[in-house]
Short mmCIF file of C-alpha atoms and ligand atoms in Angstrom, two decimals:
data_model
loop_
_atom_site.label_atom_id
_atom_site.label_comp_id
_atom_site.label_asym_id
_atom_site.label_seq_id
_atom_site.Cartn_x
_atom_site.Cartn_y
_atom_site.Cartn_z
CA MET A 27 -39.18 -0.41 -21.56
CA THR A 28 -41.61 2.76 -21.62
CA ALA A 29 -41.99 5.36 -18.68
CA THR A 30 -44.95 4.20 -17.88
CA ASN A 31 -43.24 0.78 -16.87
CA THR A 32 -40.99 2.05 -15.58
CA LEU A 33 -42.76 4.42 -13.57
CA HIS A 34 -43.58 1.02 -12.47
CA ALA A 35 -41.21 -0.65 -11.48
CA VAL A 36 -39.94 1.55 -8.66
CA ALA A 37 -43.12 2.73 -6.70
CA THR A 38 -44.07 -1.19 -5.91
CA ALA A 39 -41.03 -0.93 -2.52
CA SER A 40 -42.37 0.10 1.03
CA ALA A 41 -42.01 3.45 2.80
CA SER A 42 -38.45 2.16 5.24
CA ALA A 43 -37.49 0.26 1.98
CA PRO A 44 -35.37 1.93 -0.82
CA ARG A 45 -36.73 3.18 -3.15
CA TRP A 46 -34.65 2.72 -5.91
CA THR A 47 -32.78 0.48 -7.84
CA ALA A 48 -29.48 1.44 -10.09
CA LEU A 49 -32.02 -0.91 -13.63
CA ALA A 50 -34.82 1.51 -12.62
CA LEU A 51 -32.51 4.14 -12.90
CA LEU A 52 -30.47 2.83 -15.10
CA GLU A 53 -34.12 2.24 -17.98
CA LEU A 54 -34.23 6.03 -16.97
CA PHE A 55 -30.64 6.64 -18.54
CA GLU A 56 -32.47 5.08 -21.43
CA LEU A 57 -35.25 6.83 -22.26
CA PRO A 58 -35.76 8.44 -25.50
CA PHE A 59 -34.36 12.40 -24.84
CA MET A 60 -37.83 14.58 -24.65
CA ASP A 61 -39.22 11.36 -23.09
CA LEU A 62 -37.09 11.90 -20.24
CA LEU A 63 -36.69 15.28 -20.21
CA PHE A 64 -40.66 15.49 -20.52
CA ARG A 65 -40.39 13.85 -17.05
CA ALA A 66 -38.46 16.11 -15.08
CA GLN A 67 -40.49 18.33 -15.81
CA GLN A 68 -43.85 16.97 -15.06
CA ILE A 69 -42.20 16.41 -11.67
CA HIS A 70 -40.49 19.34 -11.27
CA ARG A 71 -43.54 21.51 -11.54
CA GLN A 72 -45.10 19.35 -8.78
CA HIS A 73 -42.36 20.06 -6.14
CA HIS A 74 -41.18 23.20 -6.92
CA ALA A 75 -41.29 26.99 -7.93
CA ALA A 76 -41.00 26.54 -12.76
CA ASN A 77 -38.69 29.35 -12.94
CA ALA A 78 -36.63 29.81 -9.43
CA VAL A 79 -33.51 29.19 -8.84
CA GLN A 80 -31.42 29.41 -5.13
CA ARG A 81 -27.78 31.17 -5.16
CA SER A 82 -24.93 30.12 -3.13
CA THR A 83 -21.64 31.65 -3.29
CA LEU A 84 -18.49 30.00 -2.74
CA LEU A 85 -15.35 30.91 -0.46
CA SER A 86 -12.65 28.40 0.09
CA ILE A 87 -11.48 29.52 3.30
CA LYS A 88 -8.35 26.95 3.68
CA THR A 89 -6.84 26.23 0.32
CA GLY A 90 -4.43 23.15 -0.90
CA GLY A 91 -2.38 21.21 0.77
CA CYS A 92 -4.74 18.15 1.38
CA SER A 93 -3.34 15.13 2.59
CA GLU A 94 -5.74 13.46 0.54
CA ASP A 95 -4.85 11.69 -3.36
CA CYS A 96 -8.49 12.38 -4.95
CA GLY A 97 -7.79 12.55 -8.39
CA TYR A 98 -9.69 15.16 -9.47
CA CYS A 99 -8.37 18.40 -7.03
CA SER A 100 -6.04 20.54 -7.86
CA GLN A 101 -5.31 21.19 -3.83
CA SER A 102 -4.32 17.16 -2.81
CA ALA A 103 -1.47 17.81 -1.85
CA ARG A 104 0.03 14.73 -4.16
CA HIS A 105 -0.43 16.16 -7.32
CA GLY A 106 -2.12 19.11 -8.36
CA GLU A 107 -0.68 23.33 -8.94
CA VAL A 108 -2.26 24.85 -6.17
CA GLN A 109 -0.35 26.10 -3.43
CA ARG A 110 -1.34 25.63 0.35
CA GLU A 111 -2.69 29.40 2.67
CA ALA A 112 -3.58 28.51 6.03
CA LEU A 113 -7.11 29.20 6.75
CA LEU A 114 -8.96 32.57 5.96
CA ASP A 115 -8.72 35.05 8.85
CA ILE A 116 -11.96 36.37 10.14
CA GLU A 117 -12.69 39.79 8.36
CA ALA A 118 -11.63 38.69 4.57
CA VAL A 119 -14.71 36.06 4.45
CA VAL A 120 -17.41 38.51 6.22
CA THR A 121 -15.92 40.85 3.40
CA ALA A 122 -16.25 37.20 0.86
CA ALA A 123 -20.16 37.09 2.43
CA GLN A 124 -21.59 40.51 1.83
CA ALA A 125 -19.95 40.82 -1.08
CA ALA A 126 -21.72 37.65 -1.58
CA LYS A 127 -25.72 39.42 -0.11
CA ASP A 128 -24.55 42.33 -1.90
CA LYS A 129 -24.88 40.83 -4.99
CA GLY A 130 -27.97 37.99 -4.68
CA ALA A 131 -27.15 34.97 -3.13
CA THR A 132 -29.15 33.56 0.01
CA ARG A 133 -26.25 30.92 1.40
CA PHE A 134 -22.46 31.42 1.83
CA CYS A 135 -20.76 28.05 1.42
CA MET A 136 -17.19 27.65 2.98
CA GLY A 137 -14.71 24.73 1.70
CA ALA A 138 -11.63 24.28 3.45
CA ALA A 139 -9.25 20.67 1.72
CA TRP A 140 -9.01 19.53 4.73
CA ARG A 141 -9.14 15.48 4.66
CA GLY A 142 -11.62 15.64 7.70
CA PRO A 143 -10.84 19.25 10.76
CA LYS A 144 -9.07 19.75 14.11
CA ASP A 145 -10.41 20.26 17.21
CA LYS A 146 -8.80 23.75 16.61
CA ASP A 147 -9.77 24.29 13.46
CA LEU A 148 -13.46 23.71 13.66
CA ASP A 149 -13.33 27.16 16.98
CA GLN A 150 -12.09 29.09 13.56
CA VAL A 151 -14.73 27.60 11.11
CA ALA A 152 -17.50 27.66 14.07
CA ASP A 153 -16.43 32.05 14.30
CA MET A 154 -16.96 31.92 11.04
CA ILE A 155 -20.42 30.35 10.63
CA GLY A 156 -21.72 32.77 13.29
CA ALA A 157 -19.99 35.98 12.23
CA VAL A 158 -21.59 34.76 7.99
CA LYS A 159 -25.25 34.30 9.81
CA ALA A 160 -25.85 37.50 11.52
CA LEU A 161 -25.55 39.38 7.69
CA GLY A 162 -28.45 37.11 6.90
CA LEU A 163 -27.64 34.55 5.18
CA GLU A 164 -27.86 30.61 5.23
CA THR A 165 -24.79 28.69 5.79
CA CYS A 166 -22.73 26.14 4.69
CA VAL A 167 -19.78 24.27 5.42
CA THR A 168 -17.65 21.86 3.70
CA LEU A 169 -14.81 20.44 5.29
CA GLY A 170 -14.09 16.65 4.87
CA MET A 171 -15.11 13.93 6.80
CA LEU A 172 -15.90 14.84 10.45
CA LYS A 173 -15.33 13.00 14.34
CA GLN A 174 -17.82 12.31 17.00
CA GLY A 175 -19.80 15.80 17.79
CA GLN A 176 -18.31 18.02 15.44
CA ALA A 177 -21.73 17.95 13.34
CA GLU A 178 -23.11 19.23 16.62
CA ARG A 179 -20.41 21.59 16.76
CA LEU A 180 -21.42 23.29 14.24
CA LYS A 181 -25.08 22.81 14.68
CA SER A 182 -25.27 24.72 18.00
CA ALA A 183 -22.48 28.11 15.81
CA GLY A 184 -25.99 27.70 13.41
CA LEU A 185 -24.82 26.06 10.97
CA ASP A 186 -27.53 24.99 7.96
CA TYR A 187 -26.33 23.62 5.52
CA TYR A 188 -23.19 21.02 5.58
CA ASN A 189 -21.97 19.12 1.95
CA HIS A 190 -19.93 16.16 1.67
CA ASN A 191 -20.28 14.04 -1.72
CA LEU A 192 -20.60 10.59 -1.98
CA ASP A 193 -18.66 12.01 -5.42
CA THR A 194 -18.79 8.75 -7.31
CA ALA A 195 -20.51 5.65 -7.18
CA PRO A 196 -19.07 2.52 -5.05
CA GLU A 197 -17.76 0.29 -7.65
CA PHE A 198 -16.56 3.08 -9.25
CA TYR A 199 -14.48 5.09 -5.93
CA GLY A 200 -11.17 3.20 -5.17
CA GLN A 201 -10.19 4.00 -8.80
CA VAL A 202 -10.25 8.14 -8.25
CA ILE A 203 -9.72 7.99 -4.22
CA THR A 204 -7.50 5.86 -2.72
CA THR A 205 -6.45 6.73 0.83
CA HIS A 206 -9.77 7.01 2.33
CA ALA A 207 -12.60 5.64 1.40
CA GLN A 208 -16.38 6.20 0.85
CA SER A 209 -18.09 4.14 3.64
CA GLU A 210 -16.57 7.08 6.19
CA ARG A 211 -18.25 9.66 3.96
CA PHE A 212 -21.01 7.38 4.47
CA ASP A 213 -20.35 8.13 8.27
CA THR A 214 -19.70 11.58 8.04
CA LEU A 215 -23.74 11.85 6.35
CA ASP A 216 -24.85 10.50 9.05
CA GLN A 217 -22.65 12.26 11.34
CA VAL A 218 -24.53 15.34 9.67
CA ARG A 219 -28.40 13.72 9.21
CA GLU A 220 -27.82 13.05 13.57
CA ALA A 221 -27.24 16.30 14.09
CA GLY A 222 -30.31 18.04 12.72
CA LEU A 223 -28.30 19.40 10.40
CA LYS A 224 -29.02 19.69 6.38
CA VAL A 225 -27.56 17.82 3.88
CA CYS A 226 -25.69 19.25 1.10
CA CYS A 227 -24.27 16.34 -1.03
CA GLY A 228 -23.97 14.23 -4.49
CA GLY A 229 -21.52 14.11 -6.50
CA ILE A 230 -19.12 14.41 -9.96
CA VAL A 231 -20.06 12.93 -13.65
CA GLY A 232 -17.39 12.59 -16.26
CA MET A 233 -14.72 11.23 -14.52
CA GLY A 234 -13.97 8.02 -17.04
CA GLU A 235 -16.92 6.14 -14.93
CA THR A 236 -19.62 4.14 -17.08
CA ARG A 237 -23.16 5.38 -17.72
CA ARG A 238 -24.12 2.59 -14.94
CA ALA A 239 -22.10 3.73 -12.31
CA ARG A 240 -23.48 7.63 -12.99
CA ALA A 241 -27.07 5.21 -11.68
CA SER A 242 -25.27 3.47 -9.04
CA LEU A 243 -24.38 7.17 -7.78
CA LEU A 244 -27.46 8.78 -8.19
CA VAL A 245 -29.50 5.34 -6.29
CA GLU A 246 -27.49 6.37 -3.91
CA LEU A 247 -28.44 9.98 -3.18
CA ALA A 248 -32.16 9.67 -3.95
CA ASN A 249 -31.86 5.27 -1.42
CA MET A 250 -29.74 8.17 1.25
CA ASN A 251 -33.17 8.64 4.04
CA PRO A 252 -34.27 11.03 3.50
CA PRO A 253 -32.23 12.08 0.46
CA PRO A 254 -30.32 14.86 0.13
CA GLU A 255 -31.65 18.81 0.69
CA SER A 256 -29.35 19.73 -1.69
CA VAL A 257 -27.81 17.28 -4.43
CA PRO A 258 -25.44 19.44 -5.97
CA ILE A 259 -23.87 17.90 -9.98
CA ASN A 260 -20.21 18.73 -10.40
CA GLN A 261 -19.50 18.61 -14.27
CA LEU A 262 -15.59 17.03 -13.96
CA VAL A 263 -13.77 20.71 -14.08
CA PRO A 264 -10.68 19.85 -15.43
CA MET A 265 -7.55 20.62 -13.40
CA PRO A 266 -3.65 20.64 -14.92
CA GLY A 267 -1.37 18.40 -12.52
CA THR A 268 -4.29 15.55 -11.41
CA PRO A 269 -4.64 12.84 -12.92
CA LEU A 270 -7.83 13.11 -14.65
CA GLU A 271 -6.84 16.06 -16.16
CA ASN A 272 -6.76 14.85 -19.77
CA ALA A 273 -10.46 12.94 -18.65
CA PRO A 274 -11.97 12.92 -21.86
CA PRO A 275 -15.19 15.24 -22.02
CA LEU A 276 -18.63 13.97 -21.22
CA ASP A 277 -21.56 14.54 -24.12
CA PRO A 278 -23.42 16.92 -22.39
CA PHE A 279 -26.66 15.34 -23.40
CA GLU A 280 -25.22 12.54 -20.03
CA PHE A 281 -25.09 15.75 -18.34
CA VAL A 282 -28.23 17.07 -19.37
CA ARG A 283 -29.86 13.30 -18.96
CA THR A 284 -28.37 12.64 -15.44
CA ILE A 285 -29.55 16.03 -13.71
CA ALA A 286 -33.31 14.87 -16.09
CA VAL A 287 -32.62 11.34 -13.73
CA ALA A 288 -31.74 12.98 -10.19
CA ARG A 289 -34.43 15.49 -9.94
CA ILE A 290 -37.27 11.92 -11.34
CA ALA A 291 -35.32 10.49 -8.48
CA MET A 292 -35.01 12.71 -5.60
CA PRO A 293 -38.83 14.57 -6.58
CA ALA A 294 -37.57 17.40 -3.90
CA SER A 295 -34.38 17.42 -3.39
CA MET A 296 -32.62 20.72 -4.43
CA VAL A 297 -30.64 20.13 -7.72
CA ARG A 298 -27.14 22.32 -7.80
CA LEU A 299 -25.80 22.79 -12.00
CA SER A 300 -22.27 22.78 -9.92
CA ALA A 301 -19.39 23.01 -11.19
CA GLY A 302 -17.84 23.02 -15.06
CA ARG A 303 -21.28 25.85 -15.62
CA GLN A 304 -18.28 28.46 -16.94
CA GLU A 305 -17.21 25.70 -20.09
CA MET A 306 -20.81 25.39 -20.39
CA SER A 307 -22.49 27.58 -23.52
CA ASP A 308 -26.24 29.29 -21.91
CA GLU A 309 -27.96 26.95 -23.98
CA LEU A 310 -26.29 23.59 -22.14
CA GLN A 311 -28.15 25.82 -19.21
CA ALA A 312 -31.05 25.71 -19.75
CA LEU A 313 -31.10 21.97 -20.77
CA CYS A 314 -30.10 21.50 -17.49
CA PHE A 315 -32.75 24.15 -15.48
CA LEU A 316 -35.30 22.80 -18.17
CA ALA A 317 -34.15 19.31 -16.39
CA GLY A 318 -34.46 20.20 -13.36
CA ALA A 319 -31.69 21.89 -11.91
CA ASN A 320 -32.27 24.82 -9.19
CA SER A 321 -29.95 25.93 -7.93
CA ILE A 322 -26.02 27.23 -8.44
CA PHE A 323 -23.44 28.55 -7.46
CA TYR A 324 -22.90 32.14 -8.08
CA GLY A 325 -19.65 34.33 -8.23
CA ASP A 326 -16.14 34.71 -10.16
CA LYS A 327 -14.87 32.17 -8.53
CA LEU A 328 -16.26 27.89 -8.06
CA LEU A 329 -12.70 26.82 -4.66
CA THR A 330 -9.84 27.16 -6.88
CA ALA A 331 -11.81 26.87 -10.40
CA GLY A 332 -13.16 29.77 -11.95
CA ASN A 333 -17.44 30.22 -12.88
CA PRO A 334 -19.05 32.23 -14.71
CA GLU A 335 -19.29 36.02 -14.02
CA ALA A 336 -22.87 37.07 -12.01
CA ASP A 337 -22.98 40.02 -14.73
CA ARG A 338 -23.52 36.95 -17.18
CA ASP A 339 -25.60 34.44 -14.73
CA GLU A 340 -27.84 37.97 -14.55
CA ALA A 341 -28.16 38.60 -18.55
CA LEU A 342 -29.02 34.32 -18.57
CA PHE A 343 -31.82 34.78 -15.96
CA ALA A 344 -33.56 38.01 -18.01
CA ARG A 345 -32.85 36.35 -21.59
CA LEU A 346 -34.65 32.93 -19.20
CA GLY A 347 -37.26 34.69 -17.10
CA LEU A 348 -35.37 31.74 -14.03
CA SER A 349 -35.60 34.16 -11.08
CA ALA A 350 -33.25 33.84 -8.28
CA VAL A 351 -35.17 33.29 -4.91
N1 SAM B 406 -12.18 18.97 1.83
C1 SAM B 406 -13.47 18.42 1.84
C2 SAM B 406 -13.11 17.34 0.66
O1 SAM B 406 -13.46 17.01 0.04
O2 SAM B 406 -15.29 17.13 1.02
C3 SAM B 406 -14.51 19.52 0.37
C4 SAM B 406 -13.66 19.73 -0.12
S1 SAM B 406 -13.82 19.42 -1.58
C5 SAM B 406 -12.88 20.68 -2.76
C6 SAM B 406 -15.60 19.33 -2.13
C7 SAM B 406 -15.82 18.70 -3.51
O3 SAM B 406 -15.66 19.66 -4.69
C8 SAM B 406 -15.37 17.51 -3.53
O4 SAM B 406 -16.28 16.40 -3.06
C9 SAM B 406 -15.66 17.12 -5.36
O5 SAM B 406 -17.26 16.72 -5.74
C10 SAM B 406 -15.87 19.66 -6.04
N2 SAM B 406 -14.07 18.64 -6.64
C11 SAM B 406 -13.59 18.79 -6.46
N3 SAM B 406 -12.56 19.29 -7.12
C12 SAM B 406 -13.66 18.94 -8.70
C13 SAM B 406 -13.34 19.89 -10.05
N4 SAM B 406 -12.21 19.40 -10.43
N5 SAM B 406 -14.25 19.22 -11.35
C14 SAM B 406 -15.62 18.82 -10.22
N6 SAM B 406 -15.88 18.89 -8.26
C15 SAM B 406 -14.88 19.13 -7.81
C1 DTB B 407 -19.84 20.78 -5.04
O1 DTB B 407 -20.25 20.04 -4.79
N1 DTB B 407 -18.84 21.26 -5.32
C2 DTB B 407 -18.26 22.77 -5.53
C3 DTB B 407 -18.64 22.39 -3.62
N2 DTB B 407 -19.58 21.35 -3.94
C4 DTB B 407 -18.56 22.64 -3.01
C5 DTB B 407 -16.77 22.54 -6.38
C6 DTB B 407 -16.56 22.95 -6.24
C7 DTB B 407 -15.15 22.63 -7.27
C8 DTB B 407 -13.96 22.54 -7.83
C9 DTB B 407 -13.50 22.49 -8.06
C10 DTB B 407 -12.32 23.78 -7.98
O2 DTB B 407 -12.96 25.26 -7.72
O3 DTB B 407 -11.37 23.50 -7.83
FE1 SF4 B 408 -8.81 16.85 -0.26
FE2 SF4 B 408 -11.73 17.72 0.05
FE3 SF4 B 408 -9.52 17.68 -2.11
FE4 SF4 B 408 -10.33 15.08 -1.20
S1 SF4 B 408 -11.33 16.11 -2.16
S2 SF4 B 408 -8.48 15.71 -1.89
S3 SF4 B 408 -10.37 15.92 0.28
S4 SF4 B 408 -9.56 19.06 -0.37
#
C-alpha cells in the first residue's frame, strides 16, 4: 500500500470514532524507512516548532521494594537489584528540582515505586508538588494506580501532569506483568483525565514484542479521547536481575520507526524520546528527532538507570541546532 492509500484508510472515521486501526499503523511501520520519516517530519512541522525540544528531569522520590512484578523494572521487590529506600524528604526534592531548573529543565517529574499511593503518602507528595511548582517548574508525578479522589487531591496540590504508561500492547501485557491488569491502568488514566490533569502516557519497546504489538500499543494511545499530551517512548533498559535483562536488543531503525508512527498517529502530542538514550549514539538520537520526537529526559539519571550527562545533551543540541523550550 502506498503512503497516500494509508492516509485514506484512516481518514474516514468520524470525530468520535477511533481514528486509527492497528492495521493502519502496521502499514505505516512497513513503509520504506525514508517515506515513513518524510511523512512523520511533515506532520511534525505542521504541529510543532521544527527545532525545539522540551526537557524534563526525573527524580526517584521512593525507590525500590515495589509489590508489582513488571518484568522490566529494577524496583520490583520480586527481582532486580535495587534496594528499598524510604520516601525522600521535601528538602532533598526541592534541592534536586532547583538544580534541574538551573540546568535548563522546564518540568520536574517525581517517580515512586508503588503499586499506588496510600493517602498518607499523598499528603507528603502534595507538599513536594507545591514546593516544586513554587520554583517555577511544571510538575509531573508517576505514583502508580490511583484510588477515587486521589487524582483530584493531586490536581489541587498544583500538579500539571500525571505519568502512567500502558507499557505494552494489551495482548502482550500478561507476559510482562502479572500482578495487575492493564485495564486497571486504563481506570487510573480515566481518573487523571477527569480530574483535569494533563496525561503523560506511553510505553516500552524492545521487550520481545512483535511489530504488530508495537502498532497495537500505539493504537491504544492514539485512540484515547483526547490522546495523551505527552507520549514517552522508552527503549527497554535491560536491568540486572530482572526477567528481561537478557532481552535481545531491538533494531535501532525499528525504534525510530516506532517514534515516527507515534508522531503520525498523535500529531499534536509531545513525543518523548525517553529511557535508553544513554545506550544510543548521537546519530540515532538525531534520527529520533527527525522522526518527530520533541522532548527528552534531561539529567544524568532516570529513576534508577543512567541517562546522558547534561553536557553531552547540550553539545548534541548545539551540533543539531536544536533549542530547548
Ligand atoms: N510505579 C509506577 C508505575 O509503574 O506507573 C511509577 C514508576 S515506573 C518505574 C514508571 C515507568 O518507567 C514504567 O511504566 C515504565 O514504562 C518505565 N520503566 C521502568 N523500568 C524501565 C526499563 N528498565 N526500561 C525502560 N522503561 C522502564
Ligand atoms: C517514562 O515513561 N519513563 C521514565 C518516566 N516515564 C517515569 C522512567 C524510565 C525508567 C527507566 C529505568 C530506571 O531508571 O529504572
Ligand atoms: Fe513497581 Fe512501577 Fe516498577 Fe511496576 S514499573 S515494579 S509498578 S515501580
